[in-house]
Amino acid sequence: MKRAEAVAFGGSGLDRAAHLRGEKHVLDTLMRDSRAGVLPLWRGKPLLVADPRSGRDELGWLSGNSLALVGATSRVFLGLDGDAPRFAADVSAWQPDLLPDTLDAYRDPSEQRHPALPDTYRFSELRMAVPRLAPRAAELAATARAVLNWHRTHRFCAACGAESDISLGGWQRLCPACGTHHHPRTDPVVIMLVTRGNSVLIGRSPGWPEGMYSLLAGYVEPGETIEAAVRRETLEEAGIKIGHVAYLASQPWPFPASLMIGCHAEATSEAITVDPAELEDAIWVTREEMARIHAGAHPRIAAAREGAIARFLLGNWLADTLD
Ligand SMILES: [Zn+2]
């Protein structure tokens, strides 16, 4: 798919400068560089700052000695953005005055402002913010969120249980007791644009916003190809048999650590049998009906959320730009 990397969180060509990760003294020097910036994340929410000229959000880059970074943990070297060294750090230990009850919910519209920073800076949920971010900012924020979450949830060695140490600029954990190296995980998920003639298969999971339908998706299992996962998940969730499968586009989805693998799947059967454990409903919709859904003009069905690869794939299917 020629337009594949135009997806939200698509590749922006960030120079991750992996050769510098093992050079701790070089990273320490880069941290002190006047062009360096540290992106703090609080409970997975990156610091954003509004740019009144463009109406977009920028990432809230701080200097290493900012008061908002007091108590920060897990410094990660993200790479070089042009000549600007970029780091991320976890400031989840900070306690705002008010903890919103939407925190960690499917949609968290709450924003947290740190007293050491100007009012235009706030911690925002990345899923909702990504449509307002430039591709480079989205890639940096997604990388930071995924790696910092991994550190927060993988403190102890999976081989022997000892507490492990952060190493390689944040791209590895090393166990001092048994010497095992641990690397940040990324979980592959297939997401399927299932078509049959002029129709596409969409479904909704329990707990989704009212009326919202999207493409079917599921984790790739150990020992499985992408094609096999597409066929298995579609059959399990909706009872639909799949013939030809073709890769279209991928999307890093750091909620918490997925790589979405978008595929076109041609259905060879039509009768839907929903697995209620996975889906609340699944339906075939025609291209004309999907155009109305996509435009937000359908009376009952709401489109997949902006920024999600499902919406990107459906938009390209409607525009006939899948190749
Ligand atoms: Zn160990």
GROMACS .gro file of C-alpha atoms and ligand atoms in nm:
model
  324
    1MET     CA    1   0.000   0.000   0.000
    2LYS     CA    2   0.172   0.319  -0.118
    3ARG     CA    3   0.013   0.544   0.145
    4ALA     CA    4   0.076   0.297   0.430
    5GLU     CA    5   0.296   0.525   0.641
    6ALA     CA    6   0.047   0.813   0.630
    7VAL     CA    7  -0.140   0.637   0.913
    8ALA     CA    8  -0.139   0.806   1.257
    9PHE     CA    9   0.179   0.696   1.444
   10GLY     CA   10   0.319   0.605   1.099
   11GLY     CA   11   0.692   0.619   1.041
   12SER     CA   12   0.827   0.974   1.048
   13GLY     CA   13   1.187   0.868   0.980
   14LEU     CA   14   1.312   0.943   1.333
   15ASP     CA   15   1.686   0.874   1.371
   16ARG     CA   16   1.685   0.647   1.676
   17ALA     CA   17   2.067   0.657   1.686
   18ALA     CA   18   2.081   0.308   1.835
   19HIS     CA   19   2.463   0.307   1.815
   20LEU     CA   20   2.469   0.566   2.098
   21ARG     CA   21   2.248   0.370   2.340
   22GLY     CA   22   2.538   0.183   2.500
   23GLU     CA   23   2.753   0.497   2.541
   24LYS     CA   24   2.636   0.622   2.880
   25HIS     CA   25   2.884   0.912   2.897
   26VAL     CA   26   2.778   1.026   2.546
   27LEU     CA   27   2.412   1.017   2.650
   28ASP     CA   28   2.494   1.214   2.968
   29THR     CA   29   2.669   1.476   2.752
   30LEU     CA   30   2.375   1.487   2.507
   31MET     CA   31   2.139   1.541   2.802
   32ARG     CA   32   2.327   1.861   2.889
   33ASP     CA   33   2.323   1.987   2.528
   34SER     CA   34   2.129   2.314   2.493
   35ARG     CA   35   1.923   2.156   2.212
   36ALA     CA   36   1.830   1.850   2.421
   37GLY     CA   37   1.478   1.789   2.542
   38VAL     CA   38   1.320   1.550   2.789
   39LEU     CA   39   0.956   1.451   2.738
   40PRO     CA   40   0.790   1.366   3.070
   41LEU     CA   41   0.503   1.118   3.077
   42TRP     CA   42   0.271   1.100   3.372
   43ARG     CA   43   0.088   0.766   3.398
   44GLY     CA   44   0.128   0.717   3.023
   45LYS     CA   45   0.014   1.069   2.933
   46PRO     CA   46   0.275   1.278   2.747
   47LEU     CA   47   0.327   1.644   2.828
   48LEU     CA   48   0.179   1.857   2.549
   49VAL     CA   49   0.187   2.227   2.482
   50ALA     CA   50  -0.060   2.411   2.258
   51ASP     CA   51   0.080   2.600   1.960
   52PRO     CA   52  -0.162   2.891   1.911
   53ARG     CA   53  -0.034   2.962   1.555
   54SER     CA   54  -0.097   2.618   1.407
   55GLY     CA   55  -0.380   2.505   1.635
   56ARG     CA   56  -0.179   2.185   1.682
   57ASP     CA   57  -0.016   2.043   1.989
   58GLU     CA   58   0.357   2.012   2.029
   59LEU     CA   59   0.537   1.784   2.270
   60GLY     CA   60   0.637   1.953   2.596
   61TRP     CA   61   1.017   1.924   2.581
   62LEU     CA   62   1.187   2.020   2.906
   63SER     CA   63   1.549   2.080   2.994
   64GLY     CA   64   1.703   1.811   3.213
   65ASN     CA   65   1.704   2.038   3.520
   66SER     CA   66   1.332   2.132   3.500
   67LEU     CA   67   1.152   2.117   3.836
   68ALA     CA   68   0.880   1.913   3.665
   69LEU     CA   69   1.133   1.630   3.629
   70VAL     CA   70   1.208   1.601   4.001
   71GLY     CA   71   1.159   1.236   4.097
   72ALA     CA   72   1.156   1.123   3.731
   73THR     CA   73   1.255   0.761   3.665
   74SER     CA   74   1.350   0.543   3.368
   75ARG     CA   75   1.529   0.787   3.139
   76VAL     CA   76   1.500   0.662   2.780
   77PHE     CA   77   1.704   0.791   2.484
   78LEU     CA   78   1.455   0.827   2.198
   79GLY     CA   79   1.704   0.942   1.934
   80LEU     CA   80   1.805   1.252   1.740
   81ASP     CA   81   1.539   1.477   1.591
   82GLY     CA   82   1.760   1.665   1.346
   83ASP     CA   83   2.037   1.779   1.581
   84ALA     CA   84   1.817   1.777   1.893
   85PRO     CA   85   1.876   1.485   2.133
   86ARG     CA   86   1.543   1.353   2.258
   87PHE     CA   87   1.479   1.173   2.585
   88ALA     CA   88   1.172   1.061   2.777
   89ALA     CA   89   1.124   1.009   3.149
   90ASP     CA   90   0.848   0.875   3.372
   91VAL     CA   91   0.708   1.126   3.623
   92SER     CA   92   0.423   0.907   3.745
   93ALA     CA   93   0.540   0.959   4.105
   94TRP     CA   94   0.410   1.317   4.085
   95GLN     CA   95   0.071   1.364   4.254
   96PRO     CA   96  -0.166   1.624   4.107
   97ASP     CA   97  -0.419   1.784   4.343
   98LEU     CA   98  -0.705   1.602   4.176
   99LEU     CA   99  -0.707   1.247   4.040
  100PRO     CA  100  -0.984   1.227   3.776
  101ASP     CA  101  -1.202   0.915   3.772
  102THR     CA  102  -1.152   0.890   3.392
  103LEU     CA  103  -0.784   0.800   3.436
  104ASP     CA  104  -0.699   0.479   3.245
  105ALA     CA  105  -1.053   0.472   3.102
  106TYR     CA  106  -1.126   0.410   2.734
  107ARG     CA  107  -1.151   0.786   2.689
  108ASP     CA  108  -0.978   1.013   2.938
  109PRO     CA  109  -1.048   1.375   2.849
  110SER     CA  110  -0.891   1.500   3.173
  111GLU     CA  111  -0.569   1.703   3.159
  112GLN     CA  112  -0.320   1.757   3.439
  113ARG     CA  113  -0.119   2.077   3.481
  114HIS     CA  114   0.210   2.075   3.672
  115PRO     CA  115   0.265   2.370   3.907
  116ALA     CA  116   0.627   2.413   3.787
  117LEU     CA  117   0.517   2.469   3.425
  118PRO     CA  118   0.325   2.741   3.237
  119ASP     CA  119  -0.050   2.693   3.199
  120THR     CA  120  -0.027   2.595   2.831
  121TYR     CA  121   0.151   2.271   2.931
  122ARG     CA  122  -0.058   1.972   3.033
  123PHE     CA  123  -0.048   1.594   3.045
  124SER     CA  124  -0.297   1.458   2.790
  125GLU     CA  125  -0.418   1.117   2.681
  126LEU     CA  126  -0.225   1.027   2.365
  127ARG     CA  127  -0.505   0.839   2.183
  128MET     CA  128  -0.718   1.153   2.184
  129ALA     CA  129  -0.427   1.389   2.113
  130VAL     CA  130  -0.270   1.211   1.814
  131PRO     CA  131  -0.487   1.380   1.547
  132ARG     CA  132  -0.341   1.714   1.663
  133LEU     CA  133   0.023   1.600   1.657
  134ALA     CA  134   0.269   1.617   1.365
  135PRO     CA  135   0.400   1.274   1.253
  136ARG     CA  136   0.741   1.321   1.422
  137ALA     CA  137   0.581   1.421   1.752
  138ALA     CA  138   0.343   1.124   1.731
  139GLU     CA  139   0.629   0.881   1.671
  140LEU     CA  140   0.832   1.020   1.961
  141ALA     CA  141   0.535   1.015   2.199
  142ALA     CA  142   0.432   0.662   2.099
  143THR     CA  143   0.787   0.535   2.145
  144ALA     CA  144   0.818   0.703   2.484
  145ARG     CA  145   0.483   0.572   2.605
  146ALA     CA  146   0.550   0.213   2.500
  147VAL     CA  147   0.903   0.190   2.643
  148LEU     CA  148   0.824   0.370   2.970
  149ASN     CA  149   0.520   0.150   3.028
  150TRP     CA  150   0.738  -0.155   2.971
  151HIS     CA  151   0.983  -0.036   3.238
  152ARG     CA  152   0.700   0.029   3.481
  153THR     CA  153   0.557  -0.321   3.438
  154HIS     CA  154   0.878  -0.524   3.394
  155ARG     CA  155   1.093  -0.425   3.688
  156PHE     CA  156   1.176  -0.781   3.788
  157CYS     CA  157   1.369  -1.043   3.595
  158ALA     CA  158   1.136  -1.300   3.434
  159ALA     CA  159   1.408  -1.566   3.466
  160CYS     CA  160   1.500  -1.538   3.836
  161GLY     CA  161   1.277  -1.272   3.996
  162ALA     CA  162   1.555  -1.030   4.099
  163GLU     CA  163   1.505  -0.658   4.036
  164SER     CA  164   1.666  -0.571   3.701
  165ASP     CA  165   1.855  -0.255   3.599
  166ILE     CA  166   1.777  -0.022   3.313
  167SER     CA  167   2.053  -0.026   3.049
  168LEU     CA  168   2.132   0.065   2.686
  169GLY     CA  169   1.976   0.409   2.713
  170GLY     CA  170   1.649   0.256   2.831
  171TRP     CA  171   1.622  -0.005   2.552
  172GLN     CA  172   1.710  -0.300   2.769
  173ARG     CA  173   1.689  -0.430   3.125
  174LEU     CA  174   1.976  -0.629   3.260
  175CYS     CA  175   1.946  -0.868   3.553
  176PRO     CA  176   2.239  -0.825   3.797
  177ALA     CA  177   2.167  -1.163   3.957
  178CYS     CA  178   2.156  -1.398   3.656
  179GLY     CA  179   2.277  -1.179   3.367
  180THR     CA  180   1.963  -1.220   3.152
  181HIS     CA  181   1.892  -0.935   2.907
  182HIS     CA  182   1.530  -0.826   2.864
  183HIS     CA  183   1.404  -0.619   2.570
  184PRO     CA  184   1.093  -0.400   2.533
  185ARG     CA  185   0.804  -0.605   2.403
  186THR     CA  186   0.576  -0.532   2.110
  187ASP     CA  187   0.267  -0.749   2.066
  188PRO     CA  188   0.151  -0.807   1.705
  189VAL     CA  189  -0.221  -0.764   1.644
  190VAL     CA  190  -0.392  -0.832   1.312
  191ILE     CA  191  -0.674  -0.598   1.208
  192MET     CA  192  -0.880  -0.703   0.912
  193LEU     CA  193  -1.053  -0.516   0.634
  194VAL     CA  194  -1.281  -0.809   0.547
  195THR     CA  195  -1.464  -0.754   0.220
  196ARG     CA  196  -1.708  -0.951   0.011
  197GLY     CA  197  -1.801  -0.786  -0.317
  198ASN     CA  198  -1.924  -0.435  -0.238
  199SER     CA  199  -1.948  -0.488   0.139
  200VAL     CA  200  -1.716  -0.470   0.440
  201LEU     CA  201  -1.744  -0.649   0.775
  202ILE     CA  202  -1.751  -0.433   1.089
  203GLY     CA  203  -1.818  -0.519   1.450
  204ARG     CA  204  -1.834  -0.373   1.797
  205SER     CA  205  -1.698  -0.494   2.129
  206PRO     CA  206  -1.887  -0.468   2.456
  207GLY     CA  207  -1.810  -0.142   2.634
  208TRP     CA  208  -1.733   0.065   2.324
  209PRO     CA  209  -1.887   0.411   2.287
  210GLU     CA  210  -2.249   0.384   2.180
  211GLY     CA  211  -2.298   0.302   1.812
  212MET     CA  212  -1.926   0.272   1.735
  213TYR     CA  213  -1.825  -0.005   1.495
  214SER     CA  214  -1.478  -0.087   1.370
  215LEU     CA  215  -1.280  -0.358   1.193
  216LEU     CA  216  -1.227  -0.693   1.364
  217ALA     CA  217  -0.887  -0.745   1.527
  218GLY     CA  218  -0.700  -0.992   1.744
  219TYR     CA  219  -0.359  -1.090   1.878
  220VAL     CA  220  -0.127  -1.306   1.671
  221GLU     CA  221  -0.054  -1.623   1.867
  222PRO     CA  222   0.286  -1.792   1.903
  223GLY     CA  223   0.353  -2.019   1.607
  224GLU     CA  224   0.107  -1.839   1.380
  225THR     CA  225   0.156  -1.642   1.058
  226ILE     CA  226  -0.021  -1.310   1.001
  227GLU     CA  227  -0.244  -1.476   0.741
  228ALA     CA  228  -0.338  -1.760   0.978
  229ALA     CA  229  -0.420  -1.512   1.256
  230VAL     CA  230  -0.648  -1.314   1.022
  231ARG     CA  231  -0.834  -1.631   0.922
  232ARG     CA  232  -0.860  -1.766   1.278
  233GLU     CA  233  -0.975  -1.440   1.439
  234THR     CA  234  -1.237  -1.368   1.172
  235LEU     CA  235  -1.376  -1.720   1.200
  236GLU     CA  236  -1.373  -1.716   1.582
  237GLU     CA  237  -1.530  -1.373   1.621
  238ALA     CA  238  -1.779  -1.362   1.335
  239GLY     CA  239  -1.796  -1.713   1.184
  240ILE     CA  240  -1.674  -1.581   0.847
  241LYS     CA  241  -1.433  -1.787   0.634
  242ILE     CA  242  -1.143  -1.604   0.469
  243GLY     CA  243  -0.960  -1.680   0.144
  244HIS     CA  244  -0.686  -1.449   0.021
  245VAL     CA  245  -0.511  -1.224   0.276
  246ALA     CA  246  -0.285  -0.930   0.181
  247TYR     CA  247  -0.082  -0.698   0.404
  248LEU     CA  248  -0.176  -0.328   0.377
  249ALA     CA  249  -0.019  -0.113   0.651
  250SER     CA  250   0.101  -0.126   1.010
  251GLN     CA  251   0.062   0.107   1.306
  252PRO     CA  252   0.246   0.118   1.638
  253TRP     CA  253  -0.030   0.136   1.900
  254PRO     CA  254   0.128   0.197   2.241
  255PHE     CA  255  -0.183   0.115   2.449
  256PRO     CA  256   0.009  -0.049   2.594
  257ALA     CA  257   0.240  -0.225   2.347
  258SER     CA  258   0.075  -0.332   2.022
  259LEU     CA  259   0.180  -0.330   1.660
  260MET     CA  260  -0.138  -0.324   1.453
  261ILE     CA  261  -0.096  -0.514   1.126
  262GLY     CA  262  -0.363  -0.405   0.880
  263CYS     CA  263  -0.465  -0.666   0.622
  264HIS     CA  264  -0.717  -0.697   0.342
  265ALA     CA  265  -0.905  -1.025   0.378
  266GLU     CA  266  -1.142  -1.163   0.115
  267ALA     CA  267  -1.438  -1.344   0.270
  268THR     CA  268  -1.552  -1.670   0.114
  269SER     CA  269  -1.867  -1.698   0.327
  270GLU     CA  270  -2.136  -1.453   0.428
  271ALA     CA  271  -2.344  -1.578   0.722
  272ILE     CA  272  -2.232  -1.413   1.048
  273THR     CA  273  -2.215  -1.601   1.379
  274VAL     CA  274  -2.098  -1.367   1.654
  275ASP     CA  275  -1.892  -1.495   1.946
  276PRO     CA  276  -2.057  -1.304   2.233
  277ALA     CA  277  -1.743  -1.329   2.446
  278GLU     CA  278  -1.557  -1.118   2.188
  279LEU     CA  279  -1.819  -0.912   2.006
  280GLU     CA  280  -2.153  -0.754   2.079
  281ASP     CA  281  -2.245  -0.735   1.711
  282ALA     CA  282  -2.100  -0.778   1.361
  283ILE     CA  283  -2.259  -0.666   1.036
  284TRP     CA  284  -2.190  -0.631   0.666
  285VAL     CA  285  -2.227  -0.276   0.536
  286THR     CA  286  -2.216  -0.165   0.174
  287ARG     CA  287  -1.965   0.085   0.042
  288GLU     CA  288  -2.240   0.350   0.018
  289GLU     CA  289  -2.345   0.294   0.379
  290MET     CA  290  -1.983   0.301   0.497
  291ALA     CA  291  -1.936   0.635   0.320
  292ARG     CA  292  -2.219   0.775   0.533
  293ILE     CA  293  -2.074   0.623   0.851
  294HIS     CA  294  -1.732   0.762   0.766
  295ALA     CA  295  -1.879   1.109   0.714
  296GLY     CA  296  -2.055   1.091   1.052
  297ALA     CA  297  -2.392   1.104   0.875
  298HIS     CA  298  -2.530   0.761   0.966
  299PRO     CA  299  -2.831   0.759   1.203
  300ARG     CA  300  -2.720   0.454   1.408
  301ILE     CA  301  -2.356   0.369   1.340
  302ALA     CA  302  -2.059   0.580   1.451
  303ALA     CA  303  -1.724   0.560   1.270
  304ALA     CA  304  -1.406   0.412   1.411
  305ARG     CA  305  -1.214   0.671   1.609
  306GLU     CA  306  -0.988   0.923   1.438
  307GLY     CA  307  -0.623   0.815   1.450
  308ALA     CA  308  -0.703   0.442   1.457
  309ILE     CA  309  -0.576   0.230   1.168
  310ALA     CA  310  -0.930   0.094   1.120
  311ARG     CA  311  -1.051   0.436   1.015
  312PHE     CA  312  -0.745   0.481   0.793
  313LEU     CA  313  -0.803   0.148   0.614
  314LEU     CA  314  -1.176   0.211   0.572
  315GLY     CA  315  -1.106   0.558   0.432
  316ASN     CA  316  -0.863   0.415   0.178
  317TRP     CA  317  -1.109   0.140   0.087
  318LEU     CA  318  -1.375   0.404   0.021
  319ALA     CA  319  -1.131   0.614  -0.181
  320ASP     CA  320  -1.010   0.307  -0.372
  321THR     CA  321  -0.650   0.372  -0.262
  322LEU     CA  322  -0.564   0.039  -0.099
  323ASP     CA  323  -0.282  -0.031  -0.347
  324ZN      ZN  324   1.762  -1.272   3.658
   0.00000   0.00000   0.00000
